[in-house]
Amino acid sequence: MDKALAEFVEMLRYSDVPVTIKETVDAANTVRLIGYQDRGLLKIALSQVMAKTIEEHEAFDRCFDEFFSYRINPDFAPEEEIADPEEDGNGEENGNEADVLDRLDQGSGGINPTSGGGQGGGGLSGSPSGSGSGSPLVDLLERNDRTEITMTMQSAAGAVELQNIVLMTQRGLYSRRIMEQMGLNEANKELFRREREGDETGARRLSGRLDILFEAVRDLVDRQLAFTATGKSKQFRQDILKNVRLSNVEQRDFKHMRELVRRMAKRLTDLNSRVRKVKNRGHLDIRKTMRRNVAYDGVMFETHWKQKQKDRPKVMAVCDVSGSVAQVARFLLLFLYSLNEVLPKVRSFAFSGTLGEVTDNFNKMSPEDAIPLAIEKFGGRSTDYGRAMEDFKELCLDEIDNRTTVIFLGDGRSNGADPRIDILKEVKQRAKRVIWLNPERKSAWGSGDSEMLRIAPYCTTAETCNTLGKLELIIRDLLKSS
């Protein structure tokens, strides 16, 4: 697979188009058959291979237009596709660095590296001065070979991994790295030698050529940033938010967090749906197979395999919405209700003092509207786990059975009141599993008024959960074991 296609696949993945390995191989075969010349045909063909949903087709079209808005560079394209630079003419499709390199022959515009007179030639043209300088970059500039300069620049960009650029603030860093990879240090030594020996004309010409080259490199960096940084910076931000403590999430990041939760939930939904579609072909159902093949005199043309039925779990989420715990509760509830395709039976309860069910609000409103309402209604009071357990028992203890997963979210700090461990014990005896998620690290459990050391023995799982990453792992285990 050529480098251009590999980078395009990477760009699609950063733009929420999940291209699989098989689809990548199919895309490579498509490019081999069609080539890069007919962009319209290539776009249609690749979209059929790599995009599946309407949203993915829209993202694909946007990425394709952005990625292929310039001519494939010679070292990016398959060998048979490389155009003759003489015929190609290095027109506008080459991007801004080609416009800069036009000054190799046309003059340097604002930069005049030749002598101070107005008649002097500009750019990188003119008679070589100091050929055989010992600096490959200087010799390259003196030869005035635009194609070789472009190829060297692209090779240096690959060596410094320019495709990994993420932020605008990295432009200068990568520009400098590319220049150094091309031999800037040796070129500067040659420049200083000319100045020291009094060769002002040669020094001025070399300085101007280096300035023009740097401008071309900067344009190359800007172009790379234009079609990769949007997706990568988004991924970079999401990677950070996925691992930041939920109690520290700032208001301005809520929108990004909600989007991240939906993406994670969709991934888990797709994963769980695929698991349900896989048939258990390990056990042959003899009776049904024999009945189906009576018409064939007992020859088993049609086999029937025993199927393992997977029940969707019933989930009850009991959330402490007081203080900093409310922030974690916000995202747990958002996560659970984003999984409604595989978790259709979620009942939600909120408490700080008294406990109440908020399921109806989620059935009538979006989670974004229902969650703040629940926090406003039940939050802001002194935490009382004992009272909350009593209310929970009264509301739904009789409905808990061996298909029910009960998730408690709270720090286990009951302000000195009895947390009613006896009720938790009853819940554990009835439920399939009891999961307790605590935003505090385990080293803080049992300190002060924390009751976690008493609570943990009556839970199937008791874990620290203070980031989206940890929350995703816990929900994944819940779906896997259902």
GROMACS .gro file of C-alpha atoms in nm:
model
  482
    1MET     CA    1   0.000   0.000   0.000
    2ASP     CA    2   0.141   0.340  -0.097
    3LYS     CA    3   0.200   0.616   0.155
    4ALA     CA    4  -0.076   0.845   0.024
    5LEU     CA    5  -0.347   0.586   0.084
    6ALA     CA    6  -0.207   0.498   0.428
    7GLU     CA    7  -0.222   0.862   0.536
    8PHE     CA    8  -0.573   0.899   0.392
    9VAL     CA    9  -0.690   0.596   0.593
   10GLU     CA   10  -0.537   0.750   0.905
   11MET     CA   11  -0.717   1.077   0.836
   12LEU     CA   12  -1.050   0.894   0.798
   13ARG     CA   13  -1.003   0.715   1.128
   14TYR     CA   14  -0.932   1.044   1.304
   15SER     CA   15  -1.254   1.177   1.148
   16ASP     CA   16  -1.475   0.902   1.298
   17VAL     CA   17  -1.479   0.678   0.990
   18PRO     CA   18  -1.378   0.336   1.132
   19VAL     CA   19  -1.186   0.185   0.839
   20THR     CA   20  -1.105  -0.181   0.907
   21ILE     CA   21  -0.796  -0.368   0.791
   22LYS     CA   22  -1.002  -0.558   0.533
   23GLU     CA   23  -1.145  -0.232   0.399
   24THR     CA   24  -0.793  -0.090   0.380
   25VAL     CA   25  -0.679  -0.387   0.170
   26ASP     CA   26  -0.984  -0.346  -0.056
   27ALA     CA   27  -0.904   0.025  -0.091
   28ALA     CA   28  -0.545  -0.056  -0.189
   29ASN     CA   29  -0.670  -0.295  -0.458
   30THR     CA   30  -0.911  -0.027  -0.578
   31VAL     CA   31  -0.630   0.229  -0.611
   32ARG     CA   32  -0.418  -0.027  -0.794
   33LEU     CA   33  -0.696  -0.078  -1.050
   34ILE     CA   34  -0.813   0.281  -1.090
   35GLY     CA   35  -0.508   0.493  -1.014
   36TYR     CA   36  -0.504   0.854  -0.899
   37GLN     CA   37  -0.565   1.041  -1.226
   38ASP     CA   38  -0.946   1.033  -1.231
   39ARG     CA   39  -1.025   1.179  -0.889
   40GLY     CA   40  -1.402   1.164  -0.940
   41LEU     CA   41  -1.397   0.792  -1.016
   42LEU     CA   42  -1.151   0.728  -0.733
   43LYS     CA   43  -1.374   0.912  -0.486
   44ILE     CA   44  -1.681   0.708  -0.582
   45ALA     CA   45  -1.491   0.378  -0.572
   46LEU     CA   46  -1.320   0.438  -0.237
   47SER     CA   47  -1.640   0.564  -0.075
   48GLN     CA   48  -1.811   0.235  -0.161
   49VAL     CA   49  -1.529   0.045   0.006
   50MET     CA   50  -1.457   0.261   0.312
   51ALA     CA   51  -1.780   0.437   0.417
   52LYS     CA   52  -2.093   0.260   0.537
   53THR     CA   53  -2.340   0.498   0.703
   54ILE     CA   54  -2.471   0.836   0.586
   55GLU     CA   55  -2.258   1.011   0.849
   56GLU     CA   56  -1.948   0.820   0.737
   57HIS     CA   57  -2.014   0.908   0.371
   58GLU     CA   58  -2.036   1.277   0.465
   59ALA     CA   59  -1.711   1.257   0.662
   60PHE     CA   60  -1.548   1.062   0.377
   61ASP     CA   61  -1.644   1.326   0.118
   62ARG     CA   62  -1.506   1.602   0.339
   63CYS     CA   63  -1.180   1.417   0.403
   64PHE     CA   64  -1.133   1.318   0.039
   65ASP     CA   65  -1.181   1.672  -0.090
   66GLU     CA   66  -0.942   1.805   0.173
   67PHE     CA   67  -0.676   1.536   0.133
   68PHE     CA   68  -0.671   1.522  -0.246
   69SER     CA   69  -0.700   1.897  -0.302
   70TYR     CA   70  -0.338   1.897  -0.411
   71ARG     CA   71  -0.143   1.679  -0.656
   72ILE     CA   72   0.003   1.363  -0.506
   73ASN     CA   73   0.371   1.430  -0.449
   74PRO     CA   74   0.610   1.208  -0.646
   75ASP     CA   75   0.730   1.008  -0.346
   76PHE     CA   76   0.368   0.957  -0.235
   77ALA     CA   77   0.232   0.821  -0.562
   78PRO     CA   78   0.275   0.469  -0.705
   79GLU     CA   79   0.570   0.451  -0.942
   80GLU     CA   80   0.357   0.425  -1.255
   81GLU     CA   81   0.165   0.739  -1.149
   82ILE     CA   82   0.464   0.971  -1.110
   83ALA     CA   83   0.430   1.247  -1.364
   84ASP     CA   84   0.719   1.389  -1.559
   85PRO     CA   85   0.799   1.718  -1.386
   86GLU     CA   86   0.877   1.873  -1.723
   87GLU     CA   87   0.523   1.796  -1.850
   88ASP     CA   88   0.352   1.858  -1.519
   89GLY     CA   89   0.466   2.216  -1.502
   90ASN     CA   90   0.430   2.223  -1.123
   91GLY     CA   91   0.111   2.424  -1.149
   92GLU     CA   92  -0.123   2.547  -0.882
   93GLU     CA   93  -0.222   2.200  -0.770
   94ASN     CA   94   0.115   2.156  -0.605
   95GLY     CA   95   0.018   2.386  -0.321
   96ASN     CA   96   0.179   2.698  -0.187
   97GLU     CA   97   0.530   2.558  -0.164
   98ALA     CA   98   0.528   2.524  -0.544
   99ASP     CA   99   0.438   2.892  -0.572
  100VAL     CA  100   0.732   2.975  -0.349
  101LEU     CA  101   0.966   2.754  -0.550
  102ASP     CA  102   0.854   2.934  -0.867
  103ARG     CA  103   1.086   3.204  -0.742
  104LEU     CA  104   1.374   2.973  -0.826
  105ASP     CA  105   1.344   3.116  -1.175
  106GLN     CA  106   1.128   3.425  -1.138
  107GLY     CA  107   1.288   3.610  -0.849
  108SER     CA  108   1.241   3.614  -0.477
  109GLY     CA  109   0.975   3.881  -0.448
  110GLY     CA  110   1.047   4.065  -0.127
  111ILE     CA  111   1.379   3.885  -0.079
  112ASN     CA  112   1.663   4.003  -0.300
  113PRO     CA  113   1.963   3.782  -0.236
  114THR     CA  114   2.166   3.930  -0.517
  115SER     CA  115   2.354   4.256  -0.519
  116GLY     CA  116   2.172   4.570  -0.420
  117GLY     CA  117   2.103   4.693  -0.776
  118GLY     CA  118   1.752   4.675  -0.913
  119GLN     CA  119   1.862   4.469  -1.216
  120GLY     CA  120   1.981   4.168  -1.021
  121GLY     CA  121   1.818   3.829  -1.068
  122GLY     CA  122   1.625   3.704  -0.768
  123GLY     CA  123   1.526   3.375  -0.620
  124LEU     CA  124   1.759   3.078  -0.634
  125SER     CA  125   1.875   3.140  -0.986
  126GLY     CA  126   2.202   3.291  -1.089
  127SER     CA  127   2.548   3.153  -1.124
  128PRO     CA  128   2.660   2.913  -0.852
  129SER     CA  129   2.894   3.044  -0.594
  130GLY     CA  130   3.090   2.807  -0.382
  131SER     CA  131   2.995   2.478  -0.554
  132GLY     CA  132   3.150   2.184  -0.383
  133SER     CA  133   3.105   2.361  -0.051
  134GLY     CA  134   3.085   2.038   0.144
  135SER     CA  135   2.717   2.104   0.221
  136PRO     CA  136   2.474   1.889   0.018
  137LEU     CA  137   2.198   2.145   0.078
  138VAL     CA  138   2.409   2.434  -0.052
  139ASP     CA  139   2.509   2.230  -0.358
  140LEU     CA  140   2.143   2.144  -0.415
  141LEU     CA  141   2.041   2.509  -0.398
  142GLU     CA  142   2.326   2.608  -0.628
  143ARG     CA  143   2.216   2.350  -0.888
  144ASN     CA  144   1.871   2.512  -0.887
  145ASP     CA  145   1.688   2.178  -0.939
  146ARG     CA  146   1.328   2.238  -0.828
  147THR     CA  147   1.226   1.874  -0.857
  148GLU     CA  148   1.519   1.754  -0.649
  149ILE     CA  149   1.457   2.025  -0.389
  150THR     CA  150   1.092   1.922  -0.360
  151MET     CA  151   1.184   1.554  -0.332
  152THR     CA  152   1.445   1.628  -0.066
  153MET     CA  153   1.199   1.842   0.126
  154GLN     CA  154   0.935   1.566   0.120
  155SER     CA  155   1.192   1.308   0.226
  156ALA     CA  156   1.296   1.526   0.520
  157ALA     CA  157   0.931   1.574   0.616
  158GLY     CA  158   0.888   1.198   0.628
  159ALA     CA  159   1.205   1.156   0.834
  160VAL     CA  160   1.081   1.397   1.103
  161GLU     CA  161   0.730   1.240   1.091
  162LEU     CA  162   0.551   1.556   0.985
  163GLN     CA  163   0.228   1.354   0.961
  164ASN     CA  164   0.219   1.359   1.344
  165ILE     CA  165   0.174   1.736   1.365
  166VAL     CA  166  -0.124   1.819   1.587
  167LEU     CA  167  -0.121   2.182   1.696
  168MET     CA  168  -0.066   2.520   1.531
  169THR     CA  169   0.208   2.588   1.785
  170GLN     CA  170   0.412   2.301   1.636
  171ARG     CA  171   0.452   2.469   1.296
  172GLY     CA  172   0.781   2.635   1.381
  173LEU     CA  173   0.916   2.322   1.547
  174TYR     CA  174   0.850   2.099   1.246
  175SER     CA  175   0.971   2.362   0.999
  176ARG     CA  176   1.300   2.382   1.187
  177ARG     CA  177   1.332   2.003   1.207
  178ILE     CA  178   1.279   1.966   0.831
  179MET     CA  179   1.538   2.233   0.756
  180GLU     CA  180   1.788   2.066   0.989
  181GLN     CA  181   1.715   1.727   0.831
  182MET     CA  182   1.791   1.880   0.490
  183GLY     CA  183   2.126   2.009   0.617
  184LEU     CA  184   2.064   2.357   0.758
  185ASN     CA  185   2.356   2.342   1.002
  186GLU     CA  186   2.612   2.272   0.727
  187ALA     CA  187   2.452   2.541   0.508
  188ASN     CA  188   2.483   2.795   0.791
  189LYS     CA  189   2.851   2.706   0.829
  190GLU     CA  190   2.900   2.773   0.459
  191LEU     CA  191   2.714   3.103   0.495
  192PHE     CA  192   2.939   3.209   0.785
  193ARG     CA  193   3.248   3.107   0.585
  194ARG     CA  194   3.147   3.331   0.296
  195GLU     CA  195   3.080   3.622   0.528
  196ARG     CA  196   3.412   3.571   0.705
  197GLU     CA  197   3.602   3.560   0.376
  198GLY     CA  198   3.430   3.876   0.249
  199ASP     CA  199   3.221   3.706  -0.022
  200GLU     CA  200   2.923   3.936   0.036
  201THR     CA  201   2.754   3.854  -0.296
  202GLY     CA  202   2.776   3.478  -0.239
  203ALA     CA  203   2.663   3.511   0.123
  204ARG     CA  204   2.369   3.729   0.025
  205ARG     CA  205   2.266   3.487  -0.250
  206LEU     CA  206   2.286   3.183  -0.021
  207SER     CA  207   2.096   3.363   0.257
  208GLY     CA  208   1.817   3.451   0.015
  209ARG     CA  209   1.797   3.095  -0.114
  210LEU     CA  210   1.772   2.961   0.241
  211ASP     CA  211   1.495   3.210   0.316
  212ILE     CA  212   1.298   3.097   0.012
  213LEU     CA  213   1.354   2.732   0.104
  214PHE     CA  214   1.234   2.798   0.458
  215GLU     CA  215   0.920   2.961   0.319
  216ALA     CA  216   0.855   2.654   0.102
  217VAL     CA  217   0.907   2.426   0.402
  218ARG     CA  218   0.668   2.635   0.609
  219ASP     CA  219   0.404   2.607   0.334
  220LEU     CA  220   0.452   2.230   0.329
  221VAL     CA  221   0.401   2.218   0.707
  222ASP     CA  222   0.089   2.437   0.682
  223ARG     CA  223  -0.058   2.212   0.415
  224GLN     CA  224   0.003   1.901   0.623
  225LEU     CA  225  -0.150   2.072   0.926
  226ALA     CA  226  -0.455   2.174   0.720
  227PHE     CA  227  -0.566   1.822   0.635
  228THR     CA  228  -0.456   1.628   0.943
  229ALA     CA  229  -0.455   1.859   1.244
  230THR     CA  230  -0.833   1.897   1.268
  231GLY     CA  231  -0.889   1.529   1.324
  232LYS     CA  232  -0.574   1.475   1.529
  233SER     CA  233  -0.627   1.771   1.758
  234LYS     CA  234  -0.980   1.643   1.817
  235GLN     CA  235  -0.841   1.299   1.900
  236PHE     CA  236  -0.569   1.458   2.114
  237ARG     CA  237  -0.830   1.652   2.314
  238GLN     CA  238  -1.049   1.345   2.353
  239ASP     CA  239  -0.757   1.136   2.476
  240ILE     CA  240  -0.694   1.396   2.745
  241LEU     CA  241  -1.060   1.426   2.845
  242LYS     CA  242  -1.097   1.049   2.856
  243ASN     CA  243  -0.839   1.032   3.134
  244VAL     CA  244  -0.906   1.354   3.325
  245ARG     CA  245  -1.078   1.329   3.663
  246LEU     CA  246  -1.448   1.385   3.605
  247SER     CA  247  -1.467   1.613   3.908
  248ASN     CA  248  -1.215   1.842   3.734
  249VAL     CA  249  -1.396   1.873   3.400
  250GLU     CA  250  -1.459   2.238   3.321
  251GLN     CA  251  -1.789   2.372   3.191
  252ARG     CA  252  -1.641   2.453   2.850
  253ASP     CA  253  -1.551   2.086   2.798
  254PHE     CA  254  -1.898   1.944   2.869
  255LYS     CA  255  -1.992   1.947   2.501
  256HIS     CA  256  -1.678   1.752   2.409
  257MET     CA  257  -1.734   1.512   2.698
  258ARG     CA  258  -2.091   1.440   2.586
  259GLU     CA  259  -1.967   1.372   2.233
  260LEU     CA  260  -1.696   1.144   2.370
  261VAL     CA  261  -1.949   0.953   2.582
  262ARG     CA  262  -2.170   0.899   2.277
  263ARG     CA  263  -1.877   0.771   2.073
  264MET     CA  264  -1.774   0.531   2.348
  265ALA     CA  265  -2.133   0.414   2.392
  266LYS     CA  266  -2.172   0.358   2.016
  267ARG     CA  267  -1.851   0.155   2.013
  268LEU     CA  268  -1.975  -0.063   2.299
  269THR     CA  269  -2.318  -0.098   2.135
  270ASP     CA  270  -2.162  -0.213   1.807
  271LEU     CA  271  -1.932  -0.453   1.991
  272ASN     CA  272  -2.218  -0.602   2.191
  273SER     CA  273  -2.441  -0.632   1.884
  274ARG     CA  274  -2.170  -0.823   1.696
  275VAL     CA  275  -2.126  -1.060   1.988
  276ARG     CA  276  -2.499  -1.138   1.987
  277LYS     CA  277  -2.490  -1.218   1.616
  278VAL     CA  278  -2.218  -1.481   1.654
  279LYS     CA  279  -2.381  -1.822   1.667
  280ASN     CA  280  -2.261  -2.085   1.908
  281ARG     CA  281  -2.182  -2.372   1.670
  282GLY     CA  282  -2.017  -2.589   1.931
  283HIS     CA  283  -2.317  -2.812   2.017
  284LEU     CA  284  -2.532  -2.990   1.761
  285ASP     CA  285  -2.902  -3.016   1.846
  286ILE     CA  286  -2.964  -3.380   1.747
  287ARG     CA  287  -3.343  -3.378   1.789
  288LYS     CA  288  -3.409  -3.070   1.577
  289THR     CA  289  -3.156  -3.181   1.316
  290MET     CA  290  -3.322  -3.522   1.279
  291ARG     CA  291  -3.670  -3.366   1.250
  292ARG     CA  292  -3.554  -3.121   0.983
  293ASN     CA  293  -3.398  -3.398   0.772
  294VAL     CA  294  -3.678  -3.657   0.777
  295ALA     CA  295  -3.758  -3.567   0.417
  296TYR     CA  296  -3.400  -3.657   0.318
  297ASP     CA  297  -3.416  -4.009   0.469
  298GLY     CA  298  -3.211  -3.899   0.764
  299VAL     CA  299  -2.922  -3.753   0.561
  300MET     CA  300  -2.823  -3.436   0.746
  301PHE     CA  301  -2.851  -3.173   0.476
  302GLU     CA  302  -2.969  -2.918   0.734
  303THR     CA  303  -2.804  -2.897   1.073
  304HIS     CA  304  -2.939  -2.714   1.373
  305TRP     CA  305  -2.706  -2.586   1.642
  306LYS     CA  306  -2.796  -2.506   1.999
  307GLN     CA  307  -2.808  -2.133   2.055
  308LYS     CA  308  -2.696  -1.966   2.372
  309GLN     CA  309  -2.954  -1.702   2.463
  310LYS     CA  310  -2.807  -1.382   2.601
  311ASP     CA  311  -3.043  -1.173   2.809
  312ARG     CA  312  -3.012  -0.799   2.807
  313PRO     CA  313  -2.938  -0.701   3.165
  314LYS     CA  314  -3.176  -0.504   3.381
  315VAL     CA  315  -2.982  -0.217   3.531
  316MET     CA  316  -3.064  -0.006   3.834
  317ALA     CA  317  -2.835   0.293   3.881
  318VAL     CA  318  -2.835   0.455   4.227
  319CYS     CA  319  -2.639   0.780   4.217
  320ASP     CA  320  -2.520   1.009   4.492
  321VAL     CA  321  -2.568   1.357   4.343
  322SER     CA  322  -2.411   1.557   4.623
  323GLY     CA  323  -2.096   1.765   4.585
  324SER     CA  324  -1.821   1.649   4.353
  325VAL     CA  325  -1.983   1.305   4.314
  326ALA     CA  326  -2.260   1.471   4.111
  327GLN     CA  327  -2.018   1.531   3.826
  328VAL     CA  328  -1.938   1.160   3.799
  329ALA     CA  329  -2.309   1.073   3.830
  330ARG     CA  330  -2.380   1.306   3.539
  331PHE     CA  331  -2.156   1.108   3.306
  332LEU     CA  332  -2.254   0.764   3.438
  333LEU     CA  333  -2.620   0.836   3.365
  334LEU     CA  334  -2.536   0.984   3.026
  335PHE     CA  335  -2.333   0.674   2.946
  336LEU     CA  336  -2.607   0.432   3.053
  337TYR     CA  337  -2.879   0.609   2.858
  338SER     CA  338  -2.657   0.631   2.550
  339LEU     CA  339  -2.654   0.250   2.556
  340ASN     CA  340  -3.031   0.222   2.524
  341GLU     CA  341  -2.999  -0.020   2.229
  342VAL     CA  342  -2.832  -0.285   2.446
  343LEU     CA  343  -2.947  -0.159   2.787
  344PRO     CA  344  -3.316  -0.078   2.731
  345LYS     CA  345  -3.413  -0.153   3.091
  346VAL     CA  346  -3.230   0.111   3.293
  347ARG     CA  347  -3.393   0.252   3.605
  348SER     CA  348  -3.226   0.551   3.765
  349PHE     CA  349  -3.235   0.681   4.121
  350ALA     CA  350  -3.076   0.992   4.267
  351PHE     CA  351  -3.014   1.093   4.627
  352SER     CA  352  -2.817   1.300   4.867
  353GLY     CA  353  -3.058   1.279   5.161
  354THR     CA  354  -3.382   1.119   5.044
  355LEU     CA  355  -3.379   0.898   4.736
  356GLY     CA  356  -3.616   0.923   4.440
  357GLU     CA  357  -3.656   0.760   4.100
  358VAL     CA  358  -3.581   0.978   3.798
  359THR     CA  359  -3.645   0.720   3.524
  360ASP     CA  360  -3.956   0.898   3.394
  361ASN     CA  361  -3.759   1.216   3.331
  362PHE     CA  362  -3.515   1.022   3.112
  363ASN     CA  363  -3.803   0.861   2.921
  364LYS     CA  364  -3.961   1.199   2.848
  365MET     CA  365  -3.651   1.417   2.806
  366SER     CA  366  -3.302   1.389   2.666
  367PRO     CA  367  -3.029   1.293   2.916
  368GLU     CA  368  -2.879   1.642   2.875
  369ASP     CA  369  -3.201   1.792   3.015
  370ALA     CA  370  -3.296   1.516   3.260
  371ILE     CA  371  -2.960   1.492   3.440
  372PRO     CA  372  -2.939   1.858   3.559
  373LEU     CA  373  -3.303   1.837   3.669
  374ALA     CA  374  -3.230   1.527   3.881
  375ILE     CA  375  -2.925   1.690   4.037
  376GLU     CA  376  -3.122   2.005   4.114
  377LYS     CA  377  -3.411   1.810   4.270
  378PHE     CA  378  -3.216   1.561   4.483
  379GLY     CA  379  -2.877   1.726   4.532
  380GLY     CA  380  -2.757   1.993   4.771
  381ARG     CA  381  -2.836   1.810   5.095
  382SER     CA  382  -2.632   1.634   5.360
  383THR     CA  383  -2.549   1.284   5.238
  384ASP     CA  384  -2.735   1.006   5.421
  385TYR     CA  385  -2.670   0.658   5.281
  386GLY     CA  386  -2.889   0.493   5.545
  387ARG     CA  387  -3.196   0.695   5.444
  388ALA     CA  388  -3.120   0.635   5.075
  389MET     CA  389  -3.095   0.258   5.129
  390GLU     CA  390  -3.428   0.255   5.313
  391ASP     CA  391  -3.597   0.446   5.029
  392PHE     CA  392  -3.440   0.215   4.770
  393LYS     CA  393  -3.565  -0.094   4.955
  394GLU     CA  394  -3.916   0.046   4.972
  395LEU     CA  395  -3.924   0.143   4.605
  396CYS     CA  396  -3.783  -0.161   4.428
  397LEU     CA  397  -3.622  -0.433   4.640
  398ASP     CA  398  -3.896  -0.680   4.541
  399GLU     CA  399  -3.823  -0.620   4.171
  400ILE     CA  400  -3.456  -0.715   4.194
  401ASP     CA  401  -3.389  -1.064   4.054
  402ASN     CA  402  -3.105  -1.273   3.917
  403ARG     CA  403  -3.099  -1.072   3.592
  404THR     CA  404  -3.059  -0.737   3.767
  405THR     CA  405  -2.736  -0.543   3.794
  406VAL     CA  406  -2.740  -0.274   4.061
  407ILE     CA  407  -2.483   0.005   4.020
  408PHE     CA  408  -2.418   0.233   4.315
  409LEU     CA  409  -2.221   0.550   4.255
  410GLY     CA  410  -2.100   0.733   4.561
  411ASP     CA  411  -1.805   0.806   4.788
  412GLY     CA  412  -1.953   0.603   5.075
  413ARG     CA  413  -1.928   0.894   5.319
  414SER     CA  414  -2.244   0.899   5.531
  415ASN     CA  415  -2.154   1.184   5.770
  416GLY     CA  416  -2.148   0.945   6.066
  417ALA     CA  417  -2.500   0.806   6.004
  418ASP     CA  418  -2.572   0.432   5.979
  419PRO     CA  419  -2.528   0.336   5.609
  420ARG     CA  420  -2.766   0.038   5.650
  421ILE     CA  421  -2.527  -0.231   5.528
  422ASP     CA  422  -2.800  -0.487   5.606
  423ILE     CA  423  -3.010  -0.357   5.316
  424LEU     CA  424  -2.709  -0.369   5.084
  425LYS     CA  425  -2.664  -0.732   5.190
  426GLU     CA  426  -3.025  -0.808   5.089
  427VAL     CA  427  -2.968  -0.642   4.751
  428LYS     CA  428  -2.655  -0.853   4.698
  429GLN     CA  429  -2.845  -1.174   4.775
  430ARG     CA  430  -3.116  -1.096   4.519
  431ALA     CA  431  -2.923  -0.933   4.234
  432LYS     CA  432  -2.703  -1.088   3.968
  433ARG     CA  433  -2.430  -0.844   4.061
  434VAL     CA  434  -2.377  -0.530   4.267
  435ILE     CA  435  -2.123  -0.278   4.138
  436TRP     CA  436  -2.004   0.012   4.354
  437LEU     CA  437  -1.823   0.296   4.181
  438ASN     CA  438  -1.636   0.539   4.402
  439PRO     CA  439  -1.472   0.857   4.268
  440GLU     CA  440  -1.215   0.845   4.550
  441ARG     CA  441  -0.892   0.649   4.522
  442LYS     CA  442  -0.883   0.329   4.727
  443SER     CA  443  -0.622   0.465   4.966
  444ALA     CA  444  -0.889   0.707   5.096
  445TRP     CA  445  -1.145   0.434   5.160
  446GLY     CA  446  -1.210   0.396   5.532
  447SER     CA  447  -1.065   0.735   5.622
  448GLY     CA  448  -1.278   0.981   5.818
  449ASP     CA  449  -1.649   0.907   5.775
  450SER     CA  450  -1.595   0.674   5.476
  451GLU     CA  451  -1.787   0.345   5.509
  452MET     CA  452  -1.630   0.182   5.203
  453LEU     CA  453  -1.445  -0.087   5.400
  454ARG     CA  454  -1.782  -0.204   5.533
  455ILE     CA  455  -1.959  -0.163   5.199
  456ALA     CA  456  -1.707  -0.342   4.972
  457PRO     CA  457  -1.762  -0.700   5.107
  458TYR     CA  458  -2.127  -0.686   4.996
  459CYS     CA  459  -2.046  -0.582   4.639
  460THR     CA  460  -1.956  -0.803   4.345
  461THR     CA  461  -1.721  -0.527   4.233
  462ALA     CA  462  -1.607  -0.214   4.415
  463GLU     CA  463  -1.380   0.007   4.207
  464THR     CA  464  -1.242   0.356   4.186
  465CYS     CA  465  -1.412   0.526   3.892
  466ASN     CA  466  -1.324   0.889   3.832
  467THR     CA  467  -1.251   0.905   3.457
  468LEU     CA  468  -1.443   0.820   3.141
  469GLY     CA  469  -1.178   0.564   3.054
  470LYS     CA  470  -1.243   0.367   3.373
  471LEU     CA  471  -1.617   0.409   3.332
  472GLU     CA  472  -1.596   0.261   2.982
  473LEU     CA  473  -1.406  -0.044   3.109
  474ILE     CA  474  -1.667  -0.109   3.378
  475ILE     CA  475  -1.959  -0.077   3.135
  476ARG     CA  476  -1.776  -0.301   2.886
  477ASP     CA  477  -1.739  -0.570   3.154
  478LEU     CA  478  -2.108  -0.531   3.240
  479LEU     CA  479  -2.213  -0.596   2.881
  480LYS     CA  480  -1.963  -0.877   2.832
  481SER     CA  481  -2.080  -1.071   3.137
  482SER     CA  482  -2.452  -1.026   3.066
   0.00000   0.00000   0.00000
